Amino acid sequence: MTENKNMKSKYQPNKNGYYGQFGGAFIPELLYPNVKELEENYLQILESEAFKKEYKDLLQHYVGRPSPLYLAKRLSKKYGATIYLKREDLNHTGAHKINNTIGQILVAKHLGKTKIIAETGAGQHGVATATVCALMNLECVVFMGEIDIERQAPNVARMKMLGATVIAATSGSKTLKDATNEAIRYWIQHPETYYLIGSVVGPHPYPDMVARLQAVISEEMKVQLKAQKGKENPDTIIACVGGGSNAAGAFYHYLEDEEVALIAVEAAGLGVDTGKSAATSQLGDVGVIHGSKTMLMQDAYGQITEPYSISAGLDYPGVGPLHAFLHETKRAKFMNATDKEALDAAYELTKIEGIIPALESAHALAVLPKLALKKDQVIVVNLSGRGDKDMETYIKHIEK
Amino acid sequence: MKSINNIFKEKQHVLSIFFTAGFPNLEDTTKIIAELSTNNVDFIEVGLPYSDPLADGPTIQDSSQVALQNGMNLDVVFEQLKTIKDTNTTPLLLMGYLNQVIKYGEDKFCQQCKDCGVETVIIPDLPMLEYKNHYQQLFDRYGITNVFLITPHTSEARIRKIDALTKAFIYVVASASITGAKGEVSQQQINYFERIKAMNLQSNLIIGFGISDKETFATACQFANGAIIGSAFIKHLDTNGVARIGEFVQGILE
């Protein structure tokens, strides 16, 4: 998982958590002891033999890893390229999110924490957190925007069944950004809790820790491509980006391999210029959100803009600092897909490959028609989650 | 405008009031300052309303939302403060979040503060490390002082470092909490205040977060140079309006 530990690459954060100008830990003093404790311990924990063994064991026997790398023949034929799907949708709980929660729950245990808090947008991270809390017998409180609670009802029911308390965030846009604010405010008032962040966002060391825990995705891709295709490196990797954890995981072990093109796909919502979008790289600029200096969507006075996407997992007004850096340095190409393009991509994959993707992952698929592809070009699309949670949306739109 | 440090020389215990600029009405900023000043408040924190105030409780969050809807922004507040620069003698502090400063332009923000006579800022999400690495030189260049917060969980070693960096006062956060009234001061909090007092720091100490009335203010003054009241004042302002600010302040000071 942490092969890169001895390699001081420019894609690794410095000791203060900076990727170039992005990152850091912009937190109220009230959170300093918590964040400092984590910062001082996370690398040592992640690199300990005890952690590695338990993490690997749970990923294999509980999550079901390695997730398959599937050659999507009909999709390949349609787009005239060799397209593989990294099947994170087949993980226990239905998305890549569990890679991170398994890792962080072990970190929390190593730190002696007994109560876990988390934010969630689509509910996938909330479910993944509630799941590992049930597994480890730890108390779990999940903050979720009031609007997301309505549009992701099945995941709310799952979290409750798993024993978590779900608290509605009623401030601001009542979505992921506000759920994160409420989780941070709760953390300030309950410093004994462990905040299990769901993406590569937040103050250092969270972005780096979450990226390392999701890096298993690209670690497996290398092995699987070698076995199936005879070489570790694809030509192109495509992943959707809200905060950016599945993309960070899919890119992680390829960041140094500059010949591998990395494509990050943001949610354009109704269109980048409609005022109803979540395409941070197109609409945002430098600022601080949730403790990290990064790219974010804001007005002329630094008030954070309320983003929009049909996908609850992508309507976040920032991106993780690693992604801001990949965008700035042009290491990754940032593209976007509208609600409609994502829906169309989801219906297409369902019909020709028999896989119903999550709406988030459908955004990654939706850029395939926009790329000039060659027949022998090897592409991996990170299929970050499955579509069960989005059935209501899919049914609603398919009738139109 | 007087300097804050002169206030500390003049008085043993100071009362500071926080309010959100642009609340309840856009044009209330200078009226509120005038009322607080007339009623002998020693220094005033002008809150810059922010969309995502992580360290603030519901009262200040709500007042910020109203202020933003009223059209408050940094240009407006600086213009308002410039109009009273020559008449107001009570020191003003600005309290806002770092993203506002970054987006406005760090140099421009400092220049505007200077032009308004503001020498002191409180930016709760600007920690000591980032301050030293990225802001200390800039603030020094404009003669602006940053106020750091300490909490019941801040280590003694860290408090000593903060003390060494402090030119105005240390903001002693009364409990592990976001802003908002708690009612009374617990024995645990008193033990914490005593611990800080016994450290004999070079800096003045001001207690805030949860100070709401005459009793909690008096308790805070036993251990510090004074206290800041925010949420309780905003609630009073919301219910009773600008004209009755005097009642609130006299209720604390009498």
XYZ file of C-alpha atoms in Angstrom:
654
model
C 0.000 0.000 0.000
C 2.778 2.414 0.836
C 5.393 1.437 -1.724
C 6.174 5.061 -2.266
C 7.283 5.711 1.263
C 10.916 6.084 0.397
C 10.299 7.969 -2.790
C 10.036 11.682 -2.196
C 8.066 12.472 -5.278
C 6.472 15.775 -6.112
C 3.101 14.090 -5.836
C 3.639 13.340 -2.163
C 2.849 16.099 0.324
C 5.650 17.764 2.277
C 5.817 17.549 6.059
C 3.194 20.259 6.480
C 0.838 18.499 4.095
C 1.425 20.642 1.004
C 1.229 19.496 -2.587
C 2.839 22.557 -4.155
C 0.762 25.476 -2.879
C -2.198 23.263 -1.938
C -2.928 21.467 1.328
C -1.888 22.383 4.851
C -4.032 22.323 7.971
C -6.208 25.420 8.397
C -8.054 24.464 11.516
C -9.356 26.294 14.552
C -7.120 25.867 17.589
C -9.903 23.753 19.077
C -9.061 20.954 16.638
C -5.291 21.263 16.864
C -4.705 18.461 19.409
C -6.843 15.978 17.445
C -5.256 16.713 14.103
C -1.759 16.799 15.621
C -2.287 13.416 17.269
C -3.306 11.934 13.942
C -0.494 13.634 12.041
C 2.114 12.345 14.464
C 0.835 8.775 14.311
C -0.729 8.005 10.962
C 2.354 7.031 8.993
C 3.713 4.895 11.760
C 0.366 3.115 12.076
C -0.137 2.654 8.326
C 3.352 1.234 7.956
C 3.220 -1.073 10.961
C 3.122 -4.805 10.258
C 0.107 -5.236 12.544
C -1.908 -2.666 10.626
C -0.898 -3.952 7.197
C -1.842 -7.514 8.095
C -5.244 -6.595 9.500
C -6.031 -4.135 6.700
C -5.066 -6.597 3.985
C -6.932 -9.418 5.658
C -10.151 -7.407 5.979
C -9.886 -6.121 2.410
C -9.573 -9.672 1.130
C -12.058 -11.558 3.278
C -14.550 -8.865 4.286
C -14.554 -6.401 1.385
C -13.873 -9.003 -1.300
C -10.696 -7.588 -2.779
C -9.019 -7.608 -5.149
C -11.881 -6.093 -7.085
C -11.986 -7.463 -10.648
C -10.464 -5.650 -13.580
C -12.996 -6.429 -16.268
C -12.406 -6.089 -19.991
C -15.652 -4.549 -21.217
C -15.750 -6.010 -24.731
C -18.929 -4.452 -26.020
C -18.079 -1.070 -24.560
C -14.602 -1.413 -26.125
C -16.109 -2.247 -29.485
C -18.479 0.676 -29.319
C -15.752 3.223 -28.587
C -12.987 1.604 -30.630
C -10.534 1.093 -27.788
C -9.600 -1.479 -25.155
C -11.630 -0.497 -22.126
C -11.282 -2.089 -18.729
C -13.540 -1.386 -15.776
C -12.025 -1.465 -12.303
C -14.940 -2.957 -10.452
C -15.043 -1.051 -7.163
C -18.814 -1.428 -7.436
C -18.399 -5.058 -6.397
C -16.891 -4.190 -3.028
C -18.880 -4.864 0.122
C -21.232 -1.880 0.618
C -21.101 -1.099 -3.089
C -18.316 1.389 -3.632
C -14.652 2.235 -3.127
C -15.485 4.068 0.093
C -14.964 0.985 2.241
C -11.230 0.804 1.398
C -10.814 4.011 3.342
C -13.169 3.257 6.212
C -11.559 -0.131 6.879
C -8.183 1.585 7.065
C -9.273 4.518 9.180
C -11.251 2.417 11.633
C -8.045 0.484 12.291
C -6.200 3.788 12.741
C -8.917 4.942 15.168
C -8.565 1.704 17.137
C -4.804 2.103 17.282
C -5.388 5.588 18.717
C -7.765 4.163 21.311
C -10.864 5.976 20.018
C -14.301 4.549 20.804
C -16.649 6.925 19.038
C -16.620 7.669 15.318
C -18.148 10.586 13.428
C -18.402 10.983 9.660
C -19.957 13.169 6.971
C -21.685 11.756 3.952
C -23.070 13.036 0.655
C -24.556 10.171 -1.363
C -24.540 8.076 1.773
C -21.918 5.645 0.503
C -19.280 6.869 2.932
C -21.868 6.942 5.708
C -22.816 3.337 4.994
C -19.165 2.300 4.742
C -18.456 4.013 8.070
C -21.522 2.567 9.797
C -20.474 -0.844 8.484
C -16.969 -0.769 9.927
C -18.310 0.648 13.199
C -20.700 -2.296 13.443
C -17.807 -4.620 12.652
C -15.607 -3.093 15.340
C -18.384 -2.419 17.859
C -17.821 1.333 17.915
C -20.404 4.086 18.311
C -21.127 5.878 15.027
C -22.664 9.276 14.261
C -23.106 10.298 10.626
C -23.868 13.846 9.466
C -25.828 14.121 6.253
C -27.400 17.102 4.501
C -31.159 17.286 4.830
C -31.574 17.284 1.031
C -29.289 14.270 0.650
C -31.275 12.427 3.307
C -34.327 12.813 1.086
C -32.665 11.839 -2.192
C -30.665 8.914 -0.775
C -33.272 7.321 1.497
C -32.092 3.695 1.048
C -28.629 4.572 2.339
C -30.113 6.377 5.346
C -32.077 3.227 6.159
C -28.915 1.126 5.798
C -26.955 3.353 8.168
C -29.698 3.170 10.771
C -29.970 -0.601 10.416
C -26.203 -0.794 10.951
C -26.673 1.025 14.249
C -25.513 4.512 13.296
C -27.163 7.728 14.392
C -27.852 9.937 11.379
C -27.961 13.674 12.091
C -29.448 16.000 9.475
C -27.370 19.041 8.514
C -29.872 21.833 8.052
C -27.511 24.763 7.446
C -26.481 26.235 4.082
C -27.238 24.146 1.001
C -28.105 21.138 3.212
C -25.748 18.868 1.263
C -22.231 17.459 1.623
C -20.474 20.750 2.365
C -22.843 21.456 5.234
C -22.709 17.888 6.536
C -18.926 18.355 6.702
C -19.303 21.680 8.545
C -21.611 20.052 11.083
C -19.278 17.098 11.548
C -16.385 19.500 12.214
C -18.470 21.536 14.686
C -19.432 18.335 16.499
C -15.783 17.287 16.548
C -14.835 20.616 18.160
C -17.389 19.973 20.892
C -16.493 16.294 21.306
C -12.722 16.173 20.933
C -12.628 12.593 22.190
C -14.229 11.362 18.975
C -12.431 10.213 15.828
C -13.475 12.023 12.658
C -13.471 9.516 9.809
C -13.307 11.738 6.722
C -14.581 10.118 3.539
C -12.484 11.775 0.889
C -9.039 13.204 0.141
C -10.107 16.498 1.698
C -9.760 18.162 5.094
C -6.690 19.230 7.030
C -3.369 17.410 6.694
C -2.920 14.451 7.228
C -6.359 13.409 5.971
C -5.787 13.940 2.232
C -2.605 11.897 2.304
C -3.986 9.214 4.618
C -7.136 8.696 2.544
C -5.122 8.637 -0.706
C -2.847 5.960 0.758
C -5.833 3.887 1.854
C -7.467 4.162 -1.578
C -4.165 3.467 -3.326
C -5.013 -0.242 -3.203
C -7.094 0.433 -6.333
C -4.118 1.332 -8.522
C -1.876 -1.181 -6.771
C -4.234 -3.939 -7.925
C -4.625 -2.398 -11.365
C -0.898 -2.751 -11.962
C -0.914 -6.429 -11.059
C -4.117 -7.168 -12.985
C -3.059 -5.345 -16.145
C 0.281 -7.120 -16.059
C -1.514 -10.456 -15.836
C -4.169 -9.704 -18.446
C -2.364 -7.435 -20.864
C 1.287 -8.124 -20.202
C 2.064 -4.614 -19.019
C 1.322 -2.723 -15.844
C 0.489 0.598 -17.408
C -2.634 1.514 -19.331
C -2.576 4.484 -21.663
C -5.365 6.295 -19.866
C -7.127 6.155 -16.492
C -10.492 7.832 -16.057
C -12.134 8.522 -12.699
C -14.828 10.850 -11.414
C -13.966 13.559 -8.892
C -16.139 15.078 -6.193
C -13.706 15.402 -3.301
C -11.595 12.952 -5.267
C -10.931 9.806 -3.241
C -11.627 7.179 -5.898
C -9.586 9.159 -8.430
C -6.739 9.536 -5.933
C -6.767 5.774 -5.441
C -6.949 4.981 -9.156
C -4.159 7.460 -9.987
C -1.919 6.934 -6.961
C 0.606 4.371 -8.200
C 0.620 5.889 -11.686
C 1.370 9.463 -10.686
C 5.057 8.959 -11.383
C 4.404 7.192 -14.693
C 3.958 10.358 -16.687
C 3.159 8.429 -19.886
C -0.126 7.268 -18.305
C -2.759 9.909 -19.052
C -4.941 10.663 -16.056
C -8.433 12.038 -16.606
C -10.455 13.455 -13.725
C -14.132 13.956 -14.492
C -16.140 16.521 -12.562
C -19.895 16.953 -12.463
C -21.003 19.739 -14.797
C -24.549 19.538 -13.454
C -26.821 21.306 -15.916
C -23.718 22.692 -17.669
C -20.543 24.409 -16.509
C -21.853 27.899 -17.282
C -25.424 27.480 -16.061
C -24.802 28.347 -12.421
C -25.923 24.803 -11.600
C -22.653 22.906 -11.622
C -20.025 21.288 -9.441
C -17.067 21.540 -11.848
C -14.624 23.002 -9.349
C -11.585 23.071 -11.628
C -13.518 25.157 -14.167
C -15.393 27.410 -11.763
C -13.179 27.577 -8.707
C -10.039 29.291 -7.572
C -7.637 29.106 -4.648
C -9.024 29.214 -1.154
C -9.525 27.317 2.082
C -12.334 24.856 2.652
C -12.704 22.363 5.483
C -9.175 22.944 6.689
C -7.344 22.624 3.389
C -5.999 25.136 0.889
C -7.250 24.006 -2.472
C -9.451 24.939 -5.423
C -12.995 25.781 -4.485
C -16.101 27.396 -5.873
C -16.693 30.788 -4.303
C -17.984 34.266 -5.006
C -15.902 37.445 -5.319
C -15.792 37.790 -1.510
C -14.801 34.222 -0.692
C -18.272 32.997 0.241
C -18.430 29.342 -0.708
C -20.812 28.678 -3.574
C -23.462 26.020 -3.349
C -22.687 23.416 -5.983
C -25.149 21.355 -7.967
C -25.087 17.901 -9.506
C -27.664 15.167 -9.984
C -25.147 13.001 -8.172
C -25.060 13.478 -4.421
C -21.494 12.197 -4.267
C -20.117 14.826 -6.629
C -21.754 18.067 -5.521
C -18.901 19.265 -3.365
C -17.610 22.832 -3.946
C -13.956 21.882 -3.609
C -11.526 19.152 -4.618
C -8.816 17.550 -2.515
C -5.472 19.405 -2.519
C -3.762 16.609 -4.475
C -6.259 17.132 -7.294
C -5.817 20.903 -7.215
C -2.106 20.212 -7.651
C -2.654 17.678 -10.461
C -4.841 20.249 -12.186
C -2.382 23.098 -11.732
C 0.587 21.051 -12.932
C -1.527 19.543 -15.747
C -0.538 16.044 -14.605
C -4.225 15.180 -14.808
C -6.623 16.408 -17.431
C -9.857 17.714 -15.951
C -13.005 17.073 -17.930
C -16.652 17.170 -16.958
C -19.979 15.574 -17.728
C -23.486 16.952 -17.360
C -26.348 15.267 -15.556
C -27.760 14.145 -18.874
C -24.468 12.818 -20.199
C -23.988 10.835 -17.000
C -27.504 9.399 -17.160
C -27.002 8.388 -20.796
C -23.692 6.736 -19.945
C -25.350 4.838 -17.109
C -28.157 3.549 -19.321
C -25.634 2.573 -21.975
C -23.378 0.589 -19.646
C -26.411 -1.115 -18.161
C -27.664 -2.210 -21.582
C -24.445 -3.312 -23.206
C -22.482 -4.689 -20.260
C -25.203 -5.554 -17.753
C -23.714 -3.299 -15.082
C -25.729 -0.549 -13.398
C -23.148 2.005 -12.281
C -23.464 4.612 -9.549
C -24.341 8.047 -10.914
C -20.920 9.260 -9.771
C -19.116 6.561 -11.762
C -21.389 7.248 -14.747
C -19.731 10.673 -15.005
C -16.394 8.933 -15.659
C -17.984 6.757 -18.350
C -19.627 9.804 -19.900
C -16.368 11.234 -21.245
C -15.651 8.175 -23.414
C -17.569 9.652 -26.385
C -15.576 12.880 -26.009
C -12.156 11.255 -26.377
C -10.415 10.572 -29.654
C -9.660 6.912 -29.045
C -7.441 4.460 -30.880
C -8.181 0.761 -31.183
C -5.124 -0.421 -29.270
C -5.443 2.275 -26.632
C -5.799 0.711 -23.173
C -8.177 2.593 -20.916
C -9.169 1.872 -17.347
C -12.361 3.476 -16.096
C -12.641 3.341 -12.331
C -16.166 2.118 -11.751
C -16.265 3.539 -8.243
C -19.703 2.319 -7.179
C -22.866 0.493 -8.077
C -26.176 2.059 -8.945
C -28.529 0.495 -6.392
C -28.746 3.734 -4.425
C -29.612 5.679 -7.593
C -32.458 3.497 -8.851
C -35.093 6.077 -8.035
C -33.274 8.684 -10.148
C -32.674 6.222 -12.977
C -36.320 5.129 -13.030
C -37.527 8.702 -12.929
C -35.426 9.766 -15.900
C -35.807 6.667 -18.036
C -39.562 7.267 -18.197
C -39.038 10.660 -19.782
C -9.210 55.224 17.382
C -7.293 54.146 20.433
C -4.922 51.218 20.369
C -6.049 48.078 22.183
C -2.919 47.956 24.252
C -3.687 51.408 25.664
C -7.055 50.093 26.808
C -5.334 47.324 28.732
C -3.079 49.897 30.393
C -6.035 52.055 31.377
C -8.354 49.419 32.749
C -8.030 46.343 34.882
C -10.982 44.564 33.302
C -12.271 45.144 29.827
C -15.515 44.243 28.154
C -15.498 43.403 24.491
C -18.583 42.824 22.370
C -18.756 40.847 19.137
C -21.370 41.511 16.510
C -21.873 40.443 12.917
C -21.436 43.263 10.411
C -24.637 43.797 8.441
C -26.970 42.245 11.006
C -29.824 42.809 11.583
C -29.672 45.419 8.791
C -26.923 46.257 6.331
C -26.540 49.832 7.599
C -26.498 48.919 11.307
C -22.725 48.387 11.512
C -21.770 51.950 12.414
C -24.860 52.469 14.590
C -24.009 49.405 16.659
C -20.416 50.571 17.062
C -21.624 54.000 18.199
C -24.037 52.514 20.752
C -21.447 50.107 22.144
C -18.934 52.902 22.355
C -21.332 55.268 24.128
C -22.084 52.553 26.638
C -18.416 52.107 27.547
C -17.613 48.866 25.808
C -13.814 48.774 25.729
C -13.236 47.230 22.348
C -15.440 45.845 19.623
C -15.113 42.800 17.408
C -16.675 43.290 14.022
C -17.567 39.875 12.623
C -17.214 39.447 8.868
C -20.147 37.228 7.919
C -19.073 33.970 6.286
C -20.929 31.202 4.499
C -19.153 28.396 6.340
C -18.187 29.576 9.834
C -16.749 26.366 11.300
C -16.046 27.688 14.781
C -19.432 29.329 15.237
C -22.634 28.087 16.795
C -26.176 28.577 15.475
C -26.643 32.185 16.671
C -23.648 33.569 14.807
C -24.300 31.264 11.829
C -27.827 32.618 11.523
C -26.764 36.246 11.898
C -24.123 35.648 9.217
C -26.706 34.254 6.823
C -28.941 37.286 7.359
C -26.029 39.684 6.928
C -24.984 38.015 3.669
C -28.557 38.170 2.403
C -28.553 41.859 3.325
C -25.650 42.320 0.919
C -22.791 42.583 3.392
C -19.318 41.949 2.025
C -15.769 43.127 2.701
C -15.986 46.181 0.446
C -19.175 47.339 2.162
C -17.867 46.834 5.675
C -14.601 48.650 4.925
C -16.542 51.579 3.436
C -18.759 51.709 6.508
C -15.786 51.661 8.863
C -14.039 54.423 6.926
C -16.974 56.762 7.561
C -16.402 56.584 11.331
C -12.634 56.446 11.319
C -12.252 60.011 12.612
C -15.108 59.943 15.107
C -14.945 56.519 16.703
C -12.399 56.152 19.507
C -13.172 52.580 20.591
C -10.711 50.048 19.157
C -12.161 47.787 16.489
C -11.064 44.264 15.651
C -12.081 42.310 12.615
C -13.000 38.657 12.990
C -13.385 36.556 9.869
C -12.308 33.348 8.204
C -9.132 32.928 6.198
C -10.847 32.194 2.898
C -12.356 35.676 2.917
C -8.897 37.201 3.287
C -7.331 35.011 0.583
C -10.063 35.706 -1.959
C -10.182 39.448 -1.231
C -6.419 39.607 -1.653
C -4.180 39.440 1.378
C -2.396 42.730 0.698
C -5.612 44.527 -0.157
C -7.239 43.231 3.024
C -4.354 44.497 5.154
C -4.323 47.865 3.392
C -8.062 48.269 3.941
C -7.686 47.414 7.629
C -4.981 50.035 7.907
C -7.122 52.620 6.096
C -9.954 51.950 8.578
C -7.688 52.160 11.612
C -8.050 48.455 12.377
C -4.849 47.065 13.884
C -6.035 43.722 15.173
C -7.621 40.718 13.476
C -8.909 37.372 14.677
C -8.892 34.596 12.082
C -9.896 31.410 13.876
C -8.846 29.062 11.083
C -5.374 30.543 10.737
C -3.214 28.372 12.994
C 0.177 29.359 14.338
C 2.231 27.326 11.835
C 0.495 28.762 8.772
C 0.631 32.237 10.318
C 4.371 32.048 10.832
C 5.052 30.561 7.390
C 2.718 32.694 5.312
C 1.223 35.683 7.128
C 3.455 37.049 9.879
C 5.674 39.121 7.588
C 2.711 40.484 5.666
C 0.828 41.498 8.812
C 3.954 43.060 10.290
C 4.413 45.127 7.161
C 0.982 46.683 7.635
C 1.238 46.920 11.418
C -1.526 44.375 11.893
C -1.638 42.081 14.881
C -3.147 38.621 14.833
C -4.938 37.208 17.867
C -4.475 33.505 18.601
C -6.902 31.312 20.451
C -6.062 28.809 23.157
C -8.399 26.116 24.466
C -8.575 23.751 27.456
C -6.689 21.245 25.285
C -3.839 23.518 24.179
C -0.582 22.258 25.690
C 1.514 24.451 27.946
C 4.398 24.413 25.468
C 2.102 25.612 22.698
C 0.592 28.320 24.906
C 4.133 29.591 25.584
C 4.794 29.790 21.825
C 1.521 31.613 21.262
C 2.353 33.964 24.127
C 5.645 34.851 22.483
C 3.878 35.688 19.192
C 1.140 37.755 20.822
C 1.090 41.547 20.707
C -2.521 42.362 21.654
C -4.061 39.572 23.700
C -4.612 35.834 23.815
C -8.187 34.759 23.220
C -8.881 32.150 25.890
C -11.637 29.884 24.577
C -13.637 29.002 27.679
C -14.493 25.408 26.771
C -14.139 22.799 24.033
C -16.900 24.384 22.101
C -18.121 26.469 19.222
C -19.463 29.939 20.006
C -22.683 30.324 21.992
C -23.903 30.679 25.539
C -23.591 27.807 27.972
C -25.264 29.466 30.981
C -22.638 29.174 33.674
C -18.969 28.572 34.247
C -18.124 25.092 35.587
C -15.503 24.153 38.160
C -13.577 22.427 35.387
C -13.442 25.683 33.455
C -12.344 27.567 36.574
C -9.512 25.061 37.045
C -8.460 25.716 33.451
C -8.598 29.511 33.895
C -6.515 29.186 37.072
C -3.977 27.057 35.265
C -3.611 29.666 32.521
C -3.443 32.530 35.025
C -0.716 30.724 36.971
C 1.436 30.555 33.850
C 2.177 34.290 34.250
C 2.112 34.951 30.535
C 3.363 38.243 29.128
C 0.149 38.627 27.113
C -3.187 40.022 28.184
C -5.867 37.349 28.425
C -9.421 37.704 27.215
C -11.930 34.925 27.788
C -14.592 34.185 25.211
C -17.020 31.508 23.921
C -19.844 30.997 26.408
C -19.583 34.327 28.243
C -23.116 35.706 28.181
C -24.102 37.786 31.204
C -23.018 39.765 34.269
C -22.189 36.619 36.250
C -20.097 34.832 33.630
C -18.372 38.116 32.767
C -17.490 38.710 36.426
C -16.166 35.171 36.778
C -14.012 35.573 33.658
C -12.594 38.835 35.035
C -11.277 37.017 38.110
C -8.868 35.119 35.914
C -8.263 37.315 32.905
C -8.063 40.921 31.725
C -11.603 40.740 30.497
C -14.017 38.866 28.320
C -15.785 38.871 24.981
C -19.531 38.443 24.607
C -20.877 37.521 21.182
C -23.860 35.218 20.753
C -25.743 36.572 23.791
C -25.379 40.095 22.422
C -26.570 39.056 18.967
C -29.642 37.408 20.482
C -30.403 40.608 22.404
C -29.892 42.673 19.287
C -32.149 40.395 17.286
C -34.936 40.632 19.849
C -34.608 44.245 20.988
C -32.936 46.145 18.179
C -30.098 48.649 18.021
C -31.852 51.259 20.195
C -31.749 49.016 23.257
C -28.068 48.032 23.095
C -27.409 50.157 26.188
C -29.639 47.955 28.329
C -27.608 44.890 27.431
C -24.248 46.503 28.105
C -25.353 48.120 31.358
C -26.726 44.759 32.472
C -23.194 43.403 32.185
C -21.310 46.365 33.638
C -23.548 47.644 36.409
